[in-house]
Amino acid sequence: MTGREDKNANNLFFLCSLIEYIGRKTKNHRNVVVNAIGKDGLQHIFNLADVYHCENMDKLVFELTEKYNMVNGIFDNIGNAKYAVPTHWDIGKIYKRLIIDVNKKDGKPIIDILSEVYNSWLSRKIEDFNGSVYYESPEYLFQTYLLGDFVEISISAN
């Protein structure tokens, strides 16, 4: 392990942040971005994230949207936001933590879990910047993802 996180966690953080950035630039729901890139493409980006993070994000978005034939959508959660907008890095961290927590529970490959999380009901809640889901604790997001809905849960310190 080099740095504060292991390489896979850092690569996942970059990939999730990139997905958010592409979604903002193309005005697409994040699952649209994930599905357009596909699992093989996501795995490729994940494996080379330590190289891709040196690239200019706008250049990388241009190349990826061209490569995966992504068209612009109409989902503008940034333009429609009434409050302060979290950065793409902030949202990337939320997804990274959730995906790692799910992986610890079920052991599926990271890219499979990433695809499931981004295609879940919770992803639509996270990308609603007029709500407050992205402010919830990682444990709360993990538990509600597992339960399939927002419910009142008790999280113990033990």
CSV table of C-alpha atoms in Angstrom, one decimal:
chain,number,residue,atom,x,y,z
A,1,MET,CA,0.0,0.0,0.0
A,2,THR,CA,1.3,3.4,-1.0
A,3,GLY,CA,-0.3,6.5,0.5
A,4,ARG,CA,-3.4,6.5,2.6
A,5,GLU,CA,-5.4,4.1,0.5
A,6,ASP,CA,-4.6,1.0,-1.4
A,7,LYS,CA,-4.3,1.2,-5.2
A,8,ASN,CA,-7.7,-0.4,-5.9
A,9,ALA,CA,-9.5,2.0,-3.7
A,10,ASN,CA,-7.7,5.0,-5.2
A,11,ASN,CA,-8.5,3.7,-8.8
A,12,LEU,CA,-12.1,3.2,-7.9
A,13,PHE,CA,-12.3,6.7,-6.5
A,14,PHE,CA,-10.9,8.1,-9.8
A,15,LEU,CA,-13.3,6.0,-11.9
A,16,CYS,CA,-16.3,7.0,-9.9
A,17,SER,CA,-15.3,10.7,-10.0
A,18,LEU,CA,-14.7,10.4,-13.8
A,19,ILE,CA,-18.2,8.9,-14.2
A,20,GLU,CA,-19.7,11.8,-12.3
A,21,TYR,CA,-17.6,14.3,-14.4
A,22,ILE,CA,-18.8,12.7,-17.7
A,23,GLY,CA,-22.4,12.7,-16.5
A,24,ARG,CA,-22.2,16.4,-15.8
A,25,LYS,CA,-20.5,17.2,-19.1
A,26,THR,CA,-22.9,15.1,-21.2
A,27,LYS,CA,-26.0,15.8,-19.0
A,28,ASN,CA,-26.7,12.1,-18.6
A,29,HIS,CA,-27.8,10.1,-15.6
A,30,ARG,CA,-24.7,8.3,-14.2
A,31,ASN,CA,-26.1,4.9,-15.1
A,32,VAL,CA,-26.3,6.0,-18.7
A,33,VAL,CA,-22.5,6.7,-18.6
A,34,VAL,CA,-21.7,3.4,-16.9
A,35,ASN,CA,-23.8,1.4,-19.3
A,36,ALA,CA,-22.4,3.2,-22.4
A,37,ILE,CA,-18.8,2.4,-21.3
A,38,GLY,CA,-19.7,-1.1,-20.4
A,39,LYS,CA,-18.0,-3.5,-17.9
A,40,ASP,CA,-14.9,-4.1,-20.2
A,41,GLY,CA,-14.4,-0.4,-20.6
A,42,LEU,CA,-14.9,0.3,-17.0
A,43,GLN,CA,-12.4,-2.4,-16.1
A,44,HIS,CA,-9.9,-0.9,-18.5
A,45,ILE,CA,-10.2,2.6,-17.0
A,46,PHE,CA,-10.1,1.1,-13.5
A,47,ASN,CA,-6.9,-0.8,-14.3
A,48,LEU,CA,-5.2,2.3,-15.8
A,49,ALA,CA,-6.7,4.9,-13.4
A,50,ASP,CA,-3.2,5.7,-12.0
A,51,VAL,CA,-2.2,6.7,-15.6
A,52,TYR,CA,-5.5,8.4,-16.5
A,53,HIS,CA,-5.5,10.6,-13.5
A,54,CYS,CA,-2.6,12.5,-15.0
A,55,GLU,CA,-4.7,13.4,-18.0
A,56,ASN,CA,-6.7,16.6,-18.4
A,57,MET,CA,-10.3,15.6,-17.4
A,58,ASP,CA,-11.9,17.5,-20.3
A,59,LYS,CA,-9.6,15.8,-22.8
A,60,LEU,CA,-10.4,12.4,-21.2
A,61,VAL,CA,-14.1,13.1,-21.3
A,62,PHE,CA,-13.9,14.0,-25.0
A,63,GLU,CA,-12.0,10.9,-25.8
A,64,LEU,CA,-14.3,8.6,-23.8
A,65,THR,CA,-17.5,10.1,-25.1
A,66,GLU,CA,-16.2,9.7,-28.7
A,67,LYS,CA,-15.0,6.1,-28.1
A,68,TYR,CA,-18.2,4.9,-26.4
A,69,ASN,CA,-20.6,7.0,-28.7
A,70,MET,CA,-22.1,8.8,-25.8
A,71,VAL,CA,-24.7,11.4,-26.8
A,72,ASN,CA,-25.7,14.4,-24.8
A,73,GLY,CA,-28.8,14.0,-22.6
A,74,ILE,CA,-31.1,16.4,-20.9
A,75,PHE,CA,-30.4,15.6,-17.2
A,76,ASP,CA,-28.9,18.8,-15.8
A,77,ASN,CA,-28.7,18.3,-12.0
A,78,ILE,CA,-26.0,21.0,-11.9
A,79,GLY,CA,-28.1,23.7,-13.6
A,80,ASN,CA,-31.2,22.7,-11.7
A,81,ALA,CA,-29.5,22.7,-8.3
A,82,LYS,CA,-30.9,25.2,-5.8
A,83,TYR,CA,-28.1,24.7,-3.3
A,84,ALA,CA,-24.3,24.3,-3.2
A,85,VAL,CA,-23.2,21.6,-5.6
A,86,PRO,CA,-20.8,18.9,-4.5
A,87,THR,CA,-17.7,18.4,-6.7
A,88,HIS,CA,-17.3,15.4,-8.9
A,89,TRP,CA,-14.6,14.3,-6.4
A,90,ASP,CA,-17.1,14.5,-3.5
A,91,ILE,CA,-19.6,12.3,-5.4
A,92,GLY,CA,-16.8,10.0,-6.5
A,93,LYS,CA,-15.9,9.4,-2.9
A,94,ILE,CA,-19.5,8.6,-2.0
A,95,TYR,CA,-19.7,5.9,-4.7
A,96,LYS,CA,-16.3,4.6,-3.9
A,97,ARG,CA,-17.2,4.0,-0.3
A,98,LEU,CA,-20.5,2.4,-1.1
A,99,ILE,CA,-19.0,0.1,-3.7
A,100,ILE,CA,-16.2,-1.0,-1.3
A,101,ASP,CA,-18.7,-1.7,1.5
A,102,VAL,CA,-20.9,-3.8,-0.9
A,103,ASN,CA,-17.8,-5.6,-2.1
A,104,LYS,CA,-16.8,-6.5,1.5
A,105,LYS,CA,-20.2,-8.0,2.1
A,106,ASP,CA,-20.7,-10.0,-1.1
A,107,GLY,CA,-17.2,-10.4,-2.6
A,108,LYS,CA,-18.3,-9.8,-6.2
A,109,PRO,CA,-15.9,-8.2,-8.6
A,110,ILE,CA,-15.7,-4.4,-8.1
A,111,ILE,CA,-16.8,-3.5,-11.7
A,112,ASP,CA,-19.9,-5.8,-11.3
A,113,ILE,CA,-20.8,-4.0,-8.1
A,114,LEU,CA,-20.1,-0.6,-9.6
A,115,SER,CA,-22.5,-1.4,-12.4
A,116,GLU,CA,-25.2,-2.6,-10.0
A,117,VAL,CA,-24.8,0.4,-7.7
A,118,TYR,CA,-25.0,2.9,-10.5
A,119,ASN,CA,-28.1,1.2,-11.9
A,120,SER,CA,-29.8,1.1,-8.6
A,121,TRP,CA,-32.5,3.3,-7.2
A,122,LEU,CA,-30.0,4.9,-4.8
A,123,SER,CA,-27.9,6.3,-7.6
A,124,ARG,CA,-30.9,8.5,-8.7
A,125,LYS,CA,-31.2,9.8,-5.1
A,126,ILE,CA,-27.5,10.5,-4.9
A,127,GLU,CA,-27.5,12.5,-8.1
A,128,ASP,CA,-30.4,14.7,-6.9
A,129,PHE,CA,-28.5,17.7,-5.6
A,130,ASN,CA,-31.7,19.3,-4.4
A,131,GLY,CA,-32.0,16.4,-1.9
A,132,SER,CA,-29.6,15.5,0.8
A,133,VAL,CA,-28.8,11.9,0.2
A,134,TYR,CA,-25.2,12.6,-0.7
A,135,TYR,CA,-24.7,14.1,2.7
A,136,GLU,CA,-25.7,10.9,4.5
A,137,SER,CA,-23.1,8.8,6.3
A,138,PRO,CA,-21.4,6.0,4.3
A,139,GLU,CA,-22.9,3.4,6.7
A,140,TYR,CA,-26.5,4.8,6.2
A,141,LEU,CA,-26.1,4.7,2.4
A,142,PHE,CA,-24.7,1.1,2.6
A,143,GLN,CA,-27.6,-0.1,4.9
A,144,THR,CA,-30.3,1.6,2.8
A,145,TYR,CA,-28.8,0.2,-0.4
A,146,LEU,CA,-28.9,-3.3,1.1
A,147,LEU,CA,-32.5,-2.8,2.3
A,148,GLY,CA,-33.6,-1.4,-1.0
A,149,ASP,CA,-35.3,1.7,0.4
A,150,PHE,CA,-34.8,4.5,2.9
A,151,VAL,CA,-35.7,3.4,6.3
A,152,GLU,CA,-34.9,4.5,9.8
A,153,ILE,CA,-32.0,2.4,10.9
A,154,SER,CA,-30.0,2.2,14.1
A,155,ILE,CA,-26.3,2.2,13.7
A,156,SER,CA,-24.3,1.1,16.7
A,157,ALA,CA,-20.8,2.2,17.5
A,158,ASN,CA,-19.8,-1.5,18.0
